[in-house]
Coordinates of C-alpha atoms in Angstrom, one line a residue:
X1 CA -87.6 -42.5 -10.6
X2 CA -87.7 -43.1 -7.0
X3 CA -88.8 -39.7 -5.2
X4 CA -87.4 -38.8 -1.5
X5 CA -86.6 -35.9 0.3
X6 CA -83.9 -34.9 2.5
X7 CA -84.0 -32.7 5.7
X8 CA -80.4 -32.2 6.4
X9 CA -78.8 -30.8 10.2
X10 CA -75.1 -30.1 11.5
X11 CA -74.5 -33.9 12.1
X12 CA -76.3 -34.4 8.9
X13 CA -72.9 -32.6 7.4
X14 CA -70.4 -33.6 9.6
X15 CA -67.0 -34.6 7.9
X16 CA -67.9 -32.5 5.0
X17 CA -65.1 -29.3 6.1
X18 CA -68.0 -26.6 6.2
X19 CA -69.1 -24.4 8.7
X20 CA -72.3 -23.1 9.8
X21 CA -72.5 -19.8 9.8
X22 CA -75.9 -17.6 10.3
X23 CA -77.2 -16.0 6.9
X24 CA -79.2 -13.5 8.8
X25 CA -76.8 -12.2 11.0
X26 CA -74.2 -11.5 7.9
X27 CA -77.8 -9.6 6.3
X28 CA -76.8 -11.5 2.9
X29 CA -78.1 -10.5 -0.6
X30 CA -78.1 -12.2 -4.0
X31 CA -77.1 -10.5 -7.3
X32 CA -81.0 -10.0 -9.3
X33 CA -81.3 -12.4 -11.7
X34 CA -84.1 -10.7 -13.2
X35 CA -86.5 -12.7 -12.4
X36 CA -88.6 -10.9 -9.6
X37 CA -90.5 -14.5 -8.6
X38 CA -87.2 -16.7 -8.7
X39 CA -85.5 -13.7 -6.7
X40 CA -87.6 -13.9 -3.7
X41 CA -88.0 -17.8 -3.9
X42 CA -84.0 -17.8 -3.4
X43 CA -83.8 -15.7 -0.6
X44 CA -86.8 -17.2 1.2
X45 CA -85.1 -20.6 0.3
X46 CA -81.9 -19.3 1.7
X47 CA -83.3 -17.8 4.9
X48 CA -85.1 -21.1 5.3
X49 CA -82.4 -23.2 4.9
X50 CA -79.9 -21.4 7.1
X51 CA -82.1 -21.7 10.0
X52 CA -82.7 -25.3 9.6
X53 CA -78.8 -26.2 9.3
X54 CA -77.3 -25.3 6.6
X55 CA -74.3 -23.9 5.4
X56 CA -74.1 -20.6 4.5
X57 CA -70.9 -20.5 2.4
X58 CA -72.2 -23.7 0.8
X59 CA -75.7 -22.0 0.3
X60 CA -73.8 -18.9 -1.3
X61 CA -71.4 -20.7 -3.7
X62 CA -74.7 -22.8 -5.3
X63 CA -77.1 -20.6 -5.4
X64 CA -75.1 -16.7 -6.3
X65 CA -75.2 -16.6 -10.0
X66 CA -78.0 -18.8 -10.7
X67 CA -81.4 -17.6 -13.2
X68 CA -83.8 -20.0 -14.1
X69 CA -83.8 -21.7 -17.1
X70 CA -86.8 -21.2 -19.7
X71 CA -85.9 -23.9 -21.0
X72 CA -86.8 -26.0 -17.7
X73 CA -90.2 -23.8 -17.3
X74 CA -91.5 -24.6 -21.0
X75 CA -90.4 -28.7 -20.9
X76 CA -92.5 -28.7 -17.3
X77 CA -95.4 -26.7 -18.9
X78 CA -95.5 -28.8 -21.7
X79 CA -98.7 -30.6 -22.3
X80 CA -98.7 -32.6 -25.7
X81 CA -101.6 -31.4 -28.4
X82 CA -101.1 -35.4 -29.0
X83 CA -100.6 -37.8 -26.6
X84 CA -98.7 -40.7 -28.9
X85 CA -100.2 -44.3 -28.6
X86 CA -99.2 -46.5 -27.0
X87 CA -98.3 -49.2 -29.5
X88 CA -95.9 -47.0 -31.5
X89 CA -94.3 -46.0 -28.5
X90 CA -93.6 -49.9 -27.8
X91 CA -92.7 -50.4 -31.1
X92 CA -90.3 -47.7 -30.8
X93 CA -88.7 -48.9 -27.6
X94 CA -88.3 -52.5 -28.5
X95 CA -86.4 -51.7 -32.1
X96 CA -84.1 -53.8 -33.6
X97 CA -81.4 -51.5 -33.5
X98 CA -81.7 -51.7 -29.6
X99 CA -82.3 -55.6 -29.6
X100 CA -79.0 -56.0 -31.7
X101 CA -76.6 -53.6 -29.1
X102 CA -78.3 -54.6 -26.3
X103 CA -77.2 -58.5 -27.1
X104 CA -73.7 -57.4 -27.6
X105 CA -73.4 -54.9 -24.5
X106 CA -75.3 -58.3 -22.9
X107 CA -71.7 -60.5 -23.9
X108 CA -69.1 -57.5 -24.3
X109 CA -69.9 -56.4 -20.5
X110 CA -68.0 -58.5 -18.2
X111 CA -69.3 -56.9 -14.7
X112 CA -72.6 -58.1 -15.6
X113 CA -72.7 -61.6 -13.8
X114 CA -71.1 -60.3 -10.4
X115 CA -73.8 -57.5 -10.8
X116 CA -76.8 -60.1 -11.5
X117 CA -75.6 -62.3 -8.5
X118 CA -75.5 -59.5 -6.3
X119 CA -78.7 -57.8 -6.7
X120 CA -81.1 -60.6 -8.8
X121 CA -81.6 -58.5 -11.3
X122 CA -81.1 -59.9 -14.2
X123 CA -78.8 -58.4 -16.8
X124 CA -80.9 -58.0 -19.6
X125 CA -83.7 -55.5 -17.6
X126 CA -80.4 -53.8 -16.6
X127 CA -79.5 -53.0 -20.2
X128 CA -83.2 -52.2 -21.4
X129 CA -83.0 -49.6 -18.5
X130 CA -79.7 -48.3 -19.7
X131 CA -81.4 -48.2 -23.3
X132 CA -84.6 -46.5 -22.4
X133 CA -83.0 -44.1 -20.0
X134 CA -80.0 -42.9 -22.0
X135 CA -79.1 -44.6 -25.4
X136 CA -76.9 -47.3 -23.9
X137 CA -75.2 -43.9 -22.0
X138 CA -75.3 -41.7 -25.4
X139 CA -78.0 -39.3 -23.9
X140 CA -77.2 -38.0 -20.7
X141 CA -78.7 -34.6 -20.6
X142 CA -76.3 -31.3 -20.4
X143 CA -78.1 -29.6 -18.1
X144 CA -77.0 -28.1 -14.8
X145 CA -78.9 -30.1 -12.1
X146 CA -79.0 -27.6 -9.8
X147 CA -80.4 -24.6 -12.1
X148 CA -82.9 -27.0 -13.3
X149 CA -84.3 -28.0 -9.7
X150 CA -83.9 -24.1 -8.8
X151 CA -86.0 -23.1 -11.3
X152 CA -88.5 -25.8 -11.0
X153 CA -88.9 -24.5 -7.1
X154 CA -89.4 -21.3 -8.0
X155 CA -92.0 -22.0 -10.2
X156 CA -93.6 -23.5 -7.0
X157 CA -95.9 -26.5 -9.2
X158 CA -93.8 -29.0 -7.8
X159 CA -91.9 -26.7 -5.1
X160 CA -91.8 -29.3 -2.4
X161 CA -90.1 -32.1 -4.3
X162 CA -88.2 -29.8 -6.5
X163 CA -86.3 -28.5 -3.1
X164 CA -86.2 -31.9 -1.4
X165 CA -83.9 -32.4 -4.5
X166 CA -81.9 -29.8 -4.7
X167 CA -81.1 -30.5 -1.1
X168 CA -79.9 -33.9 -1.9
X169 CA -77.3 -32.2 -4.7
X170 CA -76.4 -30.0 -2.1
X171 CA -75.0 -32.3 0.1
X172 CA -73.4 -34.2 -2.9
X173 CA -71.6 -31.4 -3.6
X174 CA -70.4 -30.5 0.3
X175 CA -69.4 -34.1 0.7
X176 CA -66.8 -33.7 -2.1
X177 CA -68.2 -36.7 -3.9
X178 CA -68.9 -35.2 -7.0
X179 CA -68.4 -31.6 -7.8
X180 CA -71.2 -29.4 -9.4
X181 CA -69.8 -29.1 -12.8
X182 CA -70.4 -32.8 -12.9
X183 CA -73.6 -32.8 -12.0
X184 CA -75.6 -32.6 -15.4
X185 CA -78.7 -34.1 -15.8
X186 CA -82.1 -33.7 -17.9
X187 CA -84.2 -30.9 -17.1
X188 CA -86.0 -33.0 -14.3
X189 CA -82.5 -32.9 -12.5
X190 CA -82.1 -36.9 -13.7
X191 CA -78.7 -37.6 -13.8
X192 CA -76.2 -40.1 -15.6
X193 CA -76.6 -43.4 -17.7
X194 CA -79.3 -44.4 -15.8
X195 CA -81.0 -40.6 -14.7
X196 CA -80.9 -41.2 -11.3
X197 CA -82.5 -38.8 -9.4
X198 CA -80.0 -36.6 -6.9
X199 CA -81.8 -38.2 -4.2
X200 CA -81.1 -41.7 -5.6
X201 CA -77.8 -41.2 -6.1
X202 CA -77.3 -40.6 -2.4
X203 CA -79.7 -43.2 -1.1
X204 CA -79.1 -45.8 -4.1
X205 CA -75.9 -45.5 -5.9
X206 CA -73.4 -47.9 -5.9
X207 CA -69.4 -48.1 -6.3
X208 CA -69.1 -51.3 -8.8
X209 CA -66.0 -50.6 -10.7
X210 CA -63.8 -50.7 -7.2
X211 CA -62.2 -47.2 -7.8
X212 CA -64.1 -45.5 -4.4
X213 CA -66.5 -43.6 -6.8
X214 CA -70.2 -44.0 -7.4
X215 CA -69.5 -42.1 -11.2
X216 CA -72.8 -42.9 -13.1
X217 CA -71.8 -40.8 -15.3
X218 CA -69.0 -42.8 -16.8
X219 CA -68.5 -45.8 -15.2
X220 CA -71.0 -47.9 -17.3
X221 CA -70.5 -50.6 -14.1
X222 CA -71.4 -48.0 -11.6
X223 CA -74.1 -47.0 -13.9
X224 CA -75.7 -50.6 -14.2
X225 CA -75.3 -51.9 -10.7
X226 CA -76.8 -48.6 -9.3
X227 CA -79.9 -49.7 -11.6
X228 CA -79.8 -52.7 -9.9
X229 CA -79.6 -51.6 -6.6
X230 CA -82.6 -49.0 -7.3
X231 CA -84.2 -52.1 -8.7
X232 CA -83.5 -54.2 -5.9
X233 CA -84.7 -51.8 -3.1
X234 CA -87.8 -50.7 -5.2
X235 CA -88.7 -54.5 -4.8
X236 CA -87.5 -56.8 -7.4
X237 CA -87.8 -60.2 -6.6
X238 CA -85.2 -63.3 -7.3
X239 CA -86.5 -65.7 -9.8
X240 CA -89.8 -64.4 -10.5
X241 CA -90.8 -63.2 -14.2
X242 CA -92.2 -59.3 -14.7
X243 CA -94.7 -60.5 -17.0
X244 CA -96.3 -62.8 -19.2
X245 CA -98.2 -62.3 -22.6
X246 CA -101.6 -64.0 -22.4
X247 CA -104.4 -65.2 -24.1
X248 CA -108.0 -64.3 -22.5
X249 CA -111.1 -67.6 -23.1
X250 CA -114.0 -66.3 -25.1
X251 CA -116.5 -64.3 -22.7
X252 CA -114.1 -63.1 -20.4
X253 CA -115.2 -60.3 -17.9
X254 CA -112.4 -57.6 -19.0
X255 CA -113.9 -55.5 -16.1
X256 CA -111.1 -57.1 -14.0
X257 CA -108.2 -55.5 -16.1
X258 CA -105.9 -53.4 -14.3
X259 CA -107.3 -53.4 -10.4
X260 CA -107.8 -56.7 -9.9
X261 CA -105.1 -58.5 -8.5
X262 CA -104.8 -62.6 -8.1
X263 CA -102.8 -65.4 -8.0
X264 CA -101.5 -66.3 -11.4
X265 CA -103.0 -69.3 -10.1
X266 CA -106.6 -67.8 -10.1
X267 CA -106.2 -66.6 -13.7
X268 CA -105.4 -70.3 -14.5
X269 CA -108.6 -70.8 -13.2
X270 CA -110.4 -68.6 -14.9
X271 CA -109.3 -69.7 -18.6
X272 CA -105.4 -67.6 -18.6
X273 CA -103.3 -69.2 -20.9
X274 CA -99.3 -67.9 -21.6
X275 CA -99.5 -66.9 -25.2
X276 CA -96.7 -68.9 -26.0
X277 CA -98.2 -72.2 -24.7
X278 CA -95.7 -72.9 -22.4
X279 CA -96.6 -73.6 -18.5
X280 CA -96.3 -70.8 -15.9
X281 CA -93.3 -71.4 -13.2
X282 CA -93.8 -72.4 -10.1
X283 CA -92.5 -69.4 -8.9
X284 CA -94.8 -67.0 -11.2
X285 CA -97.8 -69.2 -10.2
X286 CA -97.5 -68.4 -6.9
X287 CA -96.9 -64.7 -7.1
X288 CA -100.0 -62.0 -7.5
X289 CA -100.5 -60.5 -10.9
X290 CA -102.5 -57.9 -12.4
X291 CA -104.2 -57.8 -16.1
X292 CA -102.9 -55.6 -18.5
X293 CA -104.8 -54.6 -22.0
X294 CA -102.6 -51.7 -23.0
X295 CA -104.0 -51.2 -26.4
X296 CA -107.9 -52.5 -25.0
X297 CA -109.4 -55.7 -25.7
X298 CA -108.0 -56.1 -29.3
X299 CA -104.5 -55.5 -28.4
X300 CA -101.6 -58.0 -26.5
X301 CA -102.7 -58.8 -23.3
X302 CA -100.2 -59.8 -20.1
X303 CA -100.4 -60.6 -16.7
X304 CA -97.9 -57.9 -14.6
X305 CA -96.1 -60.1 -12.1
X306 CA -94.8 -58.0 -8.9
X307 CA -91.3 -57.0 -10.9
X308 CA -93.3 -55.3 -13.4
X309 CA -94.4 -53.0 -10.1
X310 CA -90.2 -52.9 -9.3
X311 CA -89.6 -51.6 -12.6
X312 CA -92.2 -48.9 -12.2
X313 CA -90.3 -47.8 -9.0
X314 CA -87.8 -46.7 -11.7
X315 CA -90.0 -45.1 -13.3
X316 CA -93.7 -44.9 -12.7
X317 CA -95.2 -45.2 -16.2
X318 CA -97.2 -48.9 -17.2
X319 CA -95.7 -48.3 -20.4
X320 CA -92.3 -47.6 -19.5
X321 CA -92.4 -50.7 -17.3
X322 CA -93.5 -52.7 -20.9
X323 CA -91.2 -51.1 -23.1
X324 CA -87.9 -52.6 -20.3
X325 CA -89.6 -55.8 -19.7
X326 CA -90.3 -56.6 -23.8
X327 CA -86.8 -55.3 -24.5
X328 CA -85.1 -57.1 -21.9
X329 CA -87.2 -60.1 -23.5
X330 CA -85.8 -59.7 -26.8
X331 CA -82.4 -59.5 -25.7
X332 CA -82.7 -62.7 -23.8
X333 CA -83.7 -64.5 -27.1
X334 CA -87.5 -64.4 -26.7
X335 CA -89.5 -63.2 -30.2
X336 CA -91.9 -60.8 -30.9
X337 CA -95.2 -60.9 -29.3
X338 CA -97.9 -63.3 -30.4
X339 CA -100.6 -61.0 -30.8
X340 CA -99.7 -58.2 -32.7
X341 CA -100.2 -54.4 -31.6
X342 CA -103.6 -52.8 -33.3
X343 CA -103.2 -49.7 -35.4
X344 CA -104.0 -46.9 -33.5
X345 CA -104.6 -42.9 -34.0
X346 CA -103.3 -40.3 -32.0
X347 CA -105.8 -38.6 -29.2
X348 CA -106.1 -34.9 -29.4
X349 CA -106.2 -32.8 -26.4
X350 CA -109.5 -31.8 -26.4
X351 CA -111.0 -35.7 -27.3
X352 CA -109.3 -36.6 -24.0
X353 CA -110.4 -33.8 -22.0
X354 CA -113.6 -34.3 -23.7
X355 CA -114.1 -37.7 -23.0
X356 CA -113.2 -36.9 -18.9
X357 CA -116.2 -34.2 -19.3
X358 CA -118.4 -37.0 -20.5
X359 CA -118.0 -39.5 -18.0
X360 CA -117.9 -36.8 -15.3
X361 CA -121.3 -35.9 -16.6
X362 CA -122.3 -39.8 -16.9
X363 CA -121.8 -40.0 -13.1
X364 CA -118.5 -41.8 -13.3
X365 CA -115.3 -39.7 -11.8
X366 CA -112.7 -40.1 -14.2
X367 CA -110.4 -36.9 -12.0
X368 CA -110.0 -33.2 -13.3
X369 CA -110.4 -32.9 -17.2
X370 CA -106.6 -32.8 -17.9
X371 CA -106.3 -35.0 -20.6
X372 CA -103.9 -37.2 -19.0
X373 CA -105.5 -40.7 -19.7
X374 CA -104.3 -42.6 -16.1
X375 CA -105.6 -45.2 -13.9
X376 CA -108.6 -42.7 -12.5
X377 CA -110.0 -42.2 -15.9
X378 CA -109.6 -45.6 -16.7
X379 CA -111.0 -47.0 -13.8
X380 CA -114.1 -44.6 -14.5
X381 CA -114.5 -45.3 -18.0
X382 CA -114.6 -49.4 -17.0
X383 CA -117.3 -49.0 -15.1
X384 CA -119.3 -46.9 -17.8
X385 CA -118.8 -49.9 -20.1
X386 CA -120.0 -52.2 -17.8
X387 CA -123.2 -50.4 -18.5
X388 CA -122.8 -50.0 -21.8
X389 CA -122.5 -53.8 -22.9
X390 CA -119.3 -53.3 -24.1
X391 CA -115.9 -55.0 -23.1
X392 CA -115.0 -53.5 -19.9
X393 CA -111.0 -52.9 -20.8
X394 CA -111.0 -49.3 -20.0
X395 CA -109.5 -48.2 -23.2
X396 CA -109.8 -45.3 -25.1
X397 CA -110.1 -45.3 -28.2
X398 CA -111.6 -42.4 -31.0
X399 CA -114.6 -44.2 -31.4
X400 CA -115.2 -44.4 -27.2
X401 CA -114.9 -40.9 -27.2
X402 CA -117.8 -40.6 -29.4
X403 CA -119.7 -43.0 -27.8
X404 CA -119.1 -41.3 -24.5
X405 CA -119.9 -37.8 -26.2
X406 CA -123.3 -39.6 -27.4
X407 CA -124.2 -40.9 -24.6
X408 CA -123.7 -37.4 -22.4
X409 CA -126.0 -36.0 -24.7
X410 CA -128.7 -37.9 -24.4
X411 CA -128.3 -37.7 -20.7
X412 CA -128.5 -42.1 -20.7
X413 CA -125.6 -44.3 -19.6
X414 CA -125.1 -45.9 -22.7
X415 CA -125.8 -44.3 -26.0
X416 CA -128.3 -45.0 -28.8
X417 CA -127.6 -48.4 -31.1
X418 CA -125.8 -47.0 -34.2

C-alpha cells in the first residue's frame, strides 16, 4: 500500500468541533495496561502530540483503554521457516474459482464503466485487486485499526510509520467521517475491500456511490473506484498494457533481468518475441519495460510495462503485482500462460540465509543475511553467475544454494565441475 505520514496542526483540524486543550497542564495519566513498554510509549506519544497540535480530549478518548495486541506483535515478528514459491503462489492467485466470479462481478457491476472512464483503469485489474486484497470483500480483517497501529508503535520496529498512521485514523475519526468502531482492518491497520491504508483513505478514497460517504467498507463502488484512484495517482497509465509474456532467442544474456530497463522497442531488437505471437502496440512499444524471470531462466518470462510499477504502488511485491496483472488477464478472456510454471521446492530459512552468507563471503553484497530473497540479493547473486558461466537470472533455486555453499568453500568464484 501507498505509505505517507501526516503532521497535523490547529488549522489542520479546523471544522472538526474539538478543542485544543494542553495535556501537561491538566498533569494527565492513563489507566496501566500492563504493559510497562506500551505504557510509556503512550504517554510519550501523548505528551508529544499535545505539544504539536493535537487534541487532548480526542487524544484521551482513543488512546484510554487501549493494550496491545499479541496478536499484532507475533504476525509482525513472524518470519516464515518456509518462504512459499513463487509459482504456487501464482497458481493460487489466478484460480479458477476467482477467474469465474471475477467475470461475473466483471458484468453484474454496473459502476464499473463510469469508474474505468474516470480513472483508466481498467475494470478487470480493479477486480483482481478486490480479489487478492479481500475475497471479492469476504475478508476484511476484524481488527481494531487503531490498537493494531498502537501496538505496532510501541514496539518501536516500525515506530515512525506505525504513528504517521495512527495519526491519519485520528483525524478520520475527529472529522466525523467514520467513527472508530468502523474502523477495522488487518493487523497492518489495512482497512476495507480494498485494505487501504488509514493514510490512503484520507489522501486517496473516493465517494462513487453519490451518498457523501467514502464507505470502503461496504460500498463495493466506493471500494473499487478508491482502487482506482490509488491506482491512478500511483501512476497508471491510459492505454498502455502492465505486462507481456515473452519468449527469450537462444543465447540471450539473462544478466539483464530485472535492472535493466529499455524500450520494448530495444527488446524487439534484441530477439523479444510476445509469447503469444501477436505484435506489441504501439503504445507498449514505446513505453520502457523491465525483464522478469520469476521462476529463473526455466520459468515464464515477461516484460513489466510501467503499470506493472502502478500496481506495485498498491502493494510493493513483484509477485503481488503478477498475481493482479495474470488475473485481471484471465478475466478479460486471455488463457493460461504459454510456458508453464516449473515445479519448485520450498526454501528453508537457513538455505536462504545461507546462501546470503555465501555470496557475502564470495565478495558479492547480497544485504544482511535475513533470508528475505529481494532485489539486493538477487542483484548480487547475478553477478556471481556471471562468473560462474551460468544463466545470469538471479534465481534461487536448492541447487544454487549448493553451488554457492561450494563455491564459498573453496574460497573460488565459481565452484568445482560436478
Amino acid at each position: 500500500m501507498l505509505r505517507r505520514s501526516f503532521v497535523f496542526s490547529a488549522a489542520a483540524l479546523a471544522g472538526t468541533g474539538v478543542t485544543l486543550t494542553s495535556a501537561r497542564s491538566q498533569g494527565w495519566t492513563f489507566a496501566s495496561s500492563g504493559d510497562p513498554l506500551f505504557d510509556a510509549w503512550r504517554a510519550d506519544f501523548y505528551d508529544r502530540s499535545v505539544q504539536a497540535g493535537w487534541p487532548a480530549e480526542l487524544l484521551k478518548a482513543q488512546l484510554e483503554g487501549l493494550a496491545p495486541d499479541p496478536g499484532v506483535s507475533s504476525s509482525d515478528a513472524k518470519q516464515p521457516e518456509f518462504s512459499r514459491p513463487v509459482s504456487d503462489y501464482l497458481r493460487g492467485v489466478v484460480s479458477d474459482e476467482r477467474i469465474a466470479i471475477g467475470r461475473s462481478k466483471r458484468e453484474s457491476l454496473t459502476f464499473l464503466p463510469h469508474v474505468e472512464q474516470r480513472f483508466g483503469v481498467p475494470k478487470e485489474i480493479l477486480i483482481a485487486v478486490w480479489a487478492m486484497e479481500s475475497a471479492f470483500g469476504k475478508i476484511q480483517g476484524t481488527k481494531d485499526v487503531v490498537r493494531s497501529l498502537a501496538t505496532l508503535a510501541a514496539q518501536g520496529r516500525r515506530r515512525s510509520w506505525a504513528e504517521g498512521e495512527l495519526y491519519a485514523c485520528l483525524k478520520i475519526i475527529a472529522s466525523g467521517e467514520v467513527n472508530r468502531e468502523k474502523l477495522k482492518g488487518s493487523w497492518a491497520g489495512a482497512m476495507g475491500q480494498t485494505q487501504f491504508l488509514p493514510s490512503n483513505y484520507l489522501s486517496t478514497a473516493v465517494d462513487e456511490d453519490g451518498d457523501n460517504k467514502r464507505d470502503i467498507w461496504g460500498s463495493d463502488a466506493d471500494a473499487l473506484a478508491s482502487a482506482a484512484s490509488l491506482l491512478a495517482k500511483g501512476g497508471w497509465e491510459r492505454g498502455v498494457g502492465w505486462a507481456r509474456e515473452v519468449i527469450l532467442p537462444g543465447e540471450f544474456d539473462y544478466g539483464q533481468t530485472e535492472d535493466t530497463r529499455l524500450l520494448v522497442r530495444q527488446w524487439i531488437d534484441q530477439g523479444v518475441r510476445r509469447a503469444d505471437g501477436l505484435p506489441f502496440s504501439a503504445a507498449d512499444t514505446a513505453a520502457n519495460a523491465n525483464l522478469l524471470l520469476p521462476t529463473g531462466a526455466a520459468g515464464p518470462a515477461f516484460l513489466a510495462l510501467p503499470n506493472h510499477y502502478a500496481i506495485r504502488k498498491y502493494n510493493n511485491s513483484t509477485s503481488y503485482a503478477l498475481g493482479v496483472g495474470l488475473l485481471a488477464d484471465r478475466m478479460g478472456g486471455a488463457g493460461p500462460l504459454l510456458t508453464p510454471w516449473p515445479v519448485e521446492s520450498a526454501m528453508s530459512l537457513a538455505d536462504r540465509q545461507a546462501a546470503q552468507v555465501a555470496l557475502a563471503n564470495l565478495g558479492f553484497d547480497p544485504g544482511p543475511p535475513d533470508g528475505v530473497i529481494g532485489a539486493g540479493t538477487r542483484k548480487a547473486l547475478r553477478a556471481w553467475q556471471k562468473t560462474a558461466g551460468v544463466p545470469a537470472d538471479g534465481y534461487l533455486s536448492a541447487d544454487m544454494v549448493r553451488r554457492l555453499q561450494a563455491a564459498a568453500n573453496f574460497g573460488v568464484a565459481a565452484p568445482p565441475r560436478l
